[in-house]
mmCIF file of C-alpha atoms in Angstrom:
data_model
loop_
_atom_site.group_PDB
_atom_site.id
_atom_site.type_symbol
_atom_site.label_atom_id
_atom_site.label_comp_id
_atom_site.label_asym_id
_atom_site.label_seq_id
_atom_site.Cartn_x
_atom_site.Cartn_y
_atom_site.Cartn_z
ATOM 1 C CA UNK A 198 15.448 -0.194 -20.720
ATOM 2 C CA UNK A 199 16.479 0.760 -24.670
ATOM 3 C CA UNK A 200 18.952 3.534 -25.341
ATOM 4 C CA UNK A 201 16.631 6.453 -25.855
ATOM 5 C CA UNK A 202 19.292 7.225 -28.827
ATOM 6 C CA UNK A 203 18.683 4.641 -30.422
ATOM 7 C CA UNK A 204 15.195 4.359 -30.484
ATOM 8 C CA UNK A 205 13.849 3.020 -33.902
ATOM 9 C CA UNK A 206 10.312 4.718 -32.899
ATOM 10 C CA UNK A 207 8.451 1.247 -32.516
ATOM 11 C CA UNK A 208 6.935 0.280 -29.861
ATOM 12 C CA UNK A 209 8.201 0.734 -26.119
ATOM 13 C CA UNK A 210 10.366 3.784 -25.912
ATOM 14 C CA UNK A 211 11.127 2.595 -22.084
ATOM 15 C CA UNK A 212 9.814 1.797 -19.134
ATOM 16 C CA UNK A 213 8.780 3.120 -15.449
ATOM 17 C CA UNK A 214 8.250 1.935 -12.260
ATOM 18 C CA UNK A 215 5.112 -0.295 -12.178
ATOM 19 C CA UNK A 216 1.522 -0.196 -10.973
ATOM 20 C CA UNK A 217 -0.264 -2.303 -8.856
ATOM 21 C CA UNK A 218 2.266 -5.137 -10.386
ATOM 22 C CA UNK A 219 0.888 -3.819 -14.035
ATOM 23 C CA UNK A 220 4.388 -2.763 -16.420
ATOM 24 C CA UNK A 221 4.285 0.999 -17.361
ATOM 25 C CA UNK A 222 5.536 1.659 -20.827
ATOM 26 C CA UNK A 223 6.305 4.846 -22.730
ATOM 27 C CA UNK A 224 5.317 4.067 -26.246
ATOM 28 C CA UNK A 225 3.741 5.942 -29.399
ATOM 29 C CA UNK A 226 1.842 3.344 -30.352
ATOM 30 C CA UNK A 227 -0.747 3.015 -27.209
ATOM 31 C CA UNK A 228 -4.836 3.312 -27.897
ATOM 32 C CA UNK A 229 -5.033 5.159 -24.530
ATOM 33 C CA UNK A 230 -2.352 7.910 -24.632
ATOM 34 C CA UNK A 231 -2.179 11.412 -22.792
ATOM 35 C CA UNK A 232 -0.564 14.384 -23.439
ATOM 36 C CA UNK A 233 0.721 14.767 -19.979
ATOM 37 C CA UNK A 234 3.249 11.585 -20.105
ATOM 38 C CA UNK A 235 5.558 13.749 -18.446
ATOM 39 C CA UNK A 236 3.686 13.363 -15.179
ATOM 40 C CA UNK A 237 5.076 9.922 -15.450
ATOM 41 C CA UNK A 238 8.639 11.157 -14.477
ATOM 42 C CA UNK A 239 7.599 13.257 -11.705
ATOM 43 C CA UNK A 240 5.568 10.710 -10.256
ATOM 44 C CA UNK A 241 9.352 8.747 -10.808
ATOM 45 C CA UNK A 242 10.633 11.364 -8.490
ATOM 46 C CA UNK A 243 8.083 11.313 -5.994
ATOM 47 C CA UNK A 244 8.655 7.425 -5.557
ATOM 48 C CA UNK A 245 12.485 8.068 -4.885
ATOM 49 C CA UNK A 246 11.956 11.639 -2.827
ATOM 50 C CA UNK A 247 8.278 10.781 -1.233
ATOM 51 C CA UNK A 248 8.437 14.943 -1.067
ATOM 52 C CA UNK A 249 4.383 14.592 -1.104
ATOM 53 C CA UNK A 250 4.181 11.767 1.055
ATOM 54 C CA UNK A 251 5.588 13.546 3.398
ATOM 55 C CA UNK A 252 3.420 16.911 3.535
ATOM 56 C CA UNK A 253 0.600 14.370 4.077
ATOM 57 C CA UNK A 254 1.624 13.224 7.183
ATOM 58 C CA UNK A 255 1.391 16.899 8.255
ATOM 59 C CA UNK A 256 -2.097 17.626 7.301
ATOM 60 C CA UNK A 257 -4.615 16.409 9.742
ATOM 61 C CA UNK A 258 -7.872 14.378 8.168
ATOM 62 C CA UNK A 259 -10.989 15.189 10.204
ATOM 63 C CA UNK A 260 -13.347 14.007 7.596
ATOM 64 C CA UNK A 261 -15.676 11.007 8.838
ATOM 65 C CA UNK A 262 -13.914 7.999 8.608
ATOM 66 C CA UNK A 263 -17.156 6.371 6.357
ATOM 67 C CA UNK A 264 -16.731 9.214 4.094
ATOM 68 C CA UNK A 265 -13.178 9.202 3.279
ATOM 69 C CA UNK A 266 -12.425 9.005 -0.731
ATOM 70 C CA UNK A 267 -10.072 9.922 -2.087
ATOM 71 C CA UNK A 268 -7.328 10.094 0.345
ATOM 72 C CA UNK A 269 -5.336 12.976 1.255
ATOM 73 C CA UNK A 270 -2.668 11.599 -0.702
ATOM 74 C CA UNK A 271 -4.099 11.220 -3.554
ATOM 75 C CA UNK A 272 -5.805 14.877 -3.170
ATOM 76 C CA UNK A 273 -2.888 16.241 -3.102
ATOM 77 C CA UNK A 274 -0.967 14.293 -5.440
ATOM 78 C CA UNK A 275 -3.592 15.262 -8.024
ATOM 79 C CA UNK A 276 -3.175 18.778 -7.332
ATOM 80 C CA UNK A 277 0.550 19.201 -7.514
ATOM 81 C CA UNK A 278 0.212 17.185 -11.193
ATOM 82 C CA UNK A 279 -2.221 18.902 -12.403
ATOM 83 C CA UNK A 280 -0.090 22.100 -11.577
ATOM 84 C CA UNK A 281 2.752 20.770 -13.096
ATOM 85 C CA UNK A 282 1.238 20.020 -15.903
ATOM 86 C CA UNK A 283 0.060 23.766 -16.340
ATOM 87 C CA UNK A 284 -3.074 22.983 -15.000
ATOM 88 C CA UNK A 285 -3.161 25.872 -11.686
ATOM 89 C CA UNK A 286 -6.897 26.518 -11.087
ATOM 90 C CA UNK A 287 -9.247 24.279 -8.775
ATOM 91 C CA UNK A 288 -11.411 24.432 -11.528
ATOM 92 C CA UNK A 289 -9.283 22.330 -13.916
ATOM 93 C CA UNK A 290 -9.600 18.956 -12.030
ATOM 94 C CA UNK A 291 -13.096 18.064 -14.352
ATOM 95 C CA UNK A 292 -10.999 18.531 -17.497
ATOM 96 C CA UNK A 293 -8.498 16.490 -16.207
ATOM 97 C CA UNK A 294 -10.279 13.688 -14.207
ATOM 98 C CA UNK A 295 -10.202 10.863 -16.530
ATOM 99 C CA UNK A 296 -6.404 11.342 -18.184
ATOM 100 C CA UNK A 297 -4.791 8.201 -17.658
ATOM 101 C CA UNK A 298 -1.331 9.372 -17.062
ATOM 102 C CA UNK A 299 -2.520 11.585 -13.926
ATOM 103 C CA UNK A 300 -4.442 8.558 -13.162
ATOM 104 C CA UNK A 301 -2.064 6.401 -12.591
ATOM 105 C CA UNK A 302 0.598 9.726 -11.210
ATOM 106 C CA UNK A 303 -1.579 9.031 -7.917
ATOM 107 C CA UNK A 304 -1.482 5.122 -8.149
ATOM 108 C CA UNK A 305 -4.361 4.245 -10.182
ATOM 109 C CA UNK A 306 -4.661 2.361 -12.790
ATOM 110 C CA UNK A 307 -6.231 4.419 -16.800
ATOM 111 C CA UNK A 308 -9.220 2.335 -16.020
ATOM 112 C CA UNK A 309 -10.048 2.812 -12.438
ATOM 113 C CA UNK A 310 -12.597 5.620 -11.595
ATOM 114 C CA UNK A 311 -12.405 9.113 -12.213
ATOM 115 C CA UNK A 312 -10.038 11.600 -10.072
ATOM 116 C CA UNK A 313 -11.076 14.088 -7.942
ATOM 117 C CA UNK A 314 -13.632 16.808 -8.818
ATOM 118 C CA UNK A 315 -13.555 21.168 -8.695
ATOM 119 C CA UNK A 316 -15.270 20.655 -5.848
ATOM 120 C CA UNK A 317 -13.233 18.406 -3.702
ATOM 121 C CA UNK A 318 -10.390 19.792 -4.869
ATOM 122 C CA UNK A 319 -11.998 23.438 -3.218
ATOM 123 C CA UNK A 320 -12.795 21.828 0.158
ATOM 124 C CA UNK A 321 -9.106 19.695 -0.018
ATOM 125 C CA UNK A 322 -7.908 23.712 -0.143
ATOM 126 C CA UNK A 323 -9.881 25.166 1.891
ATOM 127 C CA UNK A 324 -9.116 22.250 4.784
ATOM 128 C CA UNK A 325 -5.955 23.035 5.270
ATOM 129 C CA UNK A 326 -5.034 24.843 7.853
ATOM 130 C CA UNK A 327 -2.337 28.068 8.616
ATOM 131 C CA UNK A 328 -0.434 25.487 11.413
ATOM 132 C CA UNK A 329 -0.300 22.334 8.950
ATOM 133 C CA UNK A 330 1.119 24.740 6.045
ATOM 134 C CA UNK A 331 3.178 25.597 8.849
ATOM 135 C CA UNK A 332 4.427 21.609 9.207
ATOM 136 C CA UNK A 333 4.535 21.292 5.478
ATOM 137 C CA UNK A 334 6.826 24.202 5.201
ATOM 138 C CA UNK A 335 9.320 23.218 7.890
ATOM 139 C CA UNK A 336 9.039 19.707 5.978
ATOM 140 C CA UNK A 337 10.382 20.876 2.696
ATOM 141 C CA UNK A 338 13.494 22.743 4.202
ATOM 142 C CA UNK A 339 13.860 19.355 6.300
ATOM 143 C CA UNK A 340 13.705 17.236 2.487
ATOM 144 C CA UNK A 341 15.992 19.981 1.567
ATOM 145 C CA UNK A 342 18.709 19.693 4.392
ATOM 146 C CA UNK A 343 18.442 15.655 3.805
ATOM 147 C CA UNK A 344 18.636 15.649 0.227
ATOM 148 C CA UNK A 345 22.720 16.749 1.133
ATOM 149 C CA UNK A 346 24.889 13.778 2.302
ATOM 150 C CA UNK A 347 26.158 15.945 5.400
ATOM 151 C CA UNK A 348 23.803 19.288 6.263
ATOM 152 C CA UNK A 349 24.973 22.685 4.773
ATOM 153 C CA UNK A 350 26.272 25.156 7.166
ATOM 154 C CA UNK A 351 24.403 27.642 5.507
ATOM 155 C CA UNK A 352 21.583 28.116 3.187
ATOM 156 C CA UNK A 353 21.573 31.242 1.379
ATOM 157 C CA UNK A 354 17.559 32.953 0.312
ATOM 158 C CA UNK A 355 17.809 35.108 -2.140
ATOM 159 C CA UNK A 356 13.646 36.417 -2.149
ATOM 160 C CA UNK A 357 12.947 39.079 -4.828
ATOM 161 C CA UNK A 358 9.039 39.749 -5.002
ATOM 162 C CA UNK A 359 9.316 41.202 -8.339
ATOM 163 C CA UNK A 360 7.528 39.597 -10.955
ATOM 164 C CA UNK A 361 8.063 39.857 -14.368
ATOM 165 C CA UNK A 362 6.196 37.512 -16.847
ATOM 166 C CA UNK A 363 7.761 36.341 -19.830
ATOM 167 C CA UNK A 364 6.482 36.033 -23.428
ATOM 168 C CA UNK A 365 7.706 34.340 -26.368
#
């Protein structure tokens, strides 16, 4: 990897984790660019926490077993991208089905086929079930407690339902 200080803005500005044994580069000079290359470092994340990995394993897939594309893992992958990236509405996944950087966020590769559409996106959503975001919740405090080398003896919630948007 270069010293992102001393980058001479040529070529490869550094590089991520690979996929499917191809070399991911962040450059400025790539035909096929995105404006969501920032996906790129969450997807970095996911590969060191596995955060969405693991709420997969507590959604149950019922769908027929000839049928199944994409996975529930790359589902939900997708989604939580796509949110990240700014992207919160169902209805966003067309827009976003062919950018190569949330492409290859859920292990594809720019070229491979399109992601997910609005409407498998709305049945992926409306699947899920009150027990399994049940599971997924109890999950993320359990990713939370083992993210700490030794458990916390306390974890403090401060919830405040007041919402106040900010502009500027």
């Amino acid at each position: 990897t270069k010293d992102i200080s001393t980058y001479d803005g040529q070529g490869e500005l550094f590089s991520l984790s690979s996929l499917s044994s191809r070399k991911v580069q962040v450059s400025f000079s790539s035909p096929d660019t995105s404006p969501y290359g920032g996906l790129l470092l969450l997807r970095e994340v996911e590969i060191q926490t596995r955060v969405i990995e693991t709420l997969c394993k507590d959604m149950i897939d019922n769908r027929h077993k000839c049928y199944i594309w994409p996975s529930y893992k790359e589902l939900l992958t997708h989604r939580i991208m796509q949110i990240a990236a700014g992207y919160e509405d169902a209805a966003d996944c067309n827009l976003l089905r062919k950018d190569s950087a949330l492409k290859m966020c859920t292990n594809k590769s720019p070229e491979s086929s399109d992601l997910a559409s609005q409407p498998t996106m709305s049945r992926l959503e409306n699947t899920i079930t009150k027990s399994e975001l049940y599971k997924m919740a109890c999950s993320f405090i359990l990713l939370f407690i083992n993210s700490y080398e030794s458990p916390p003896k306390t974890i403090v919630l401060d919830i405040d339902d007041s919402n106040f948007n900010t502009y500027g």
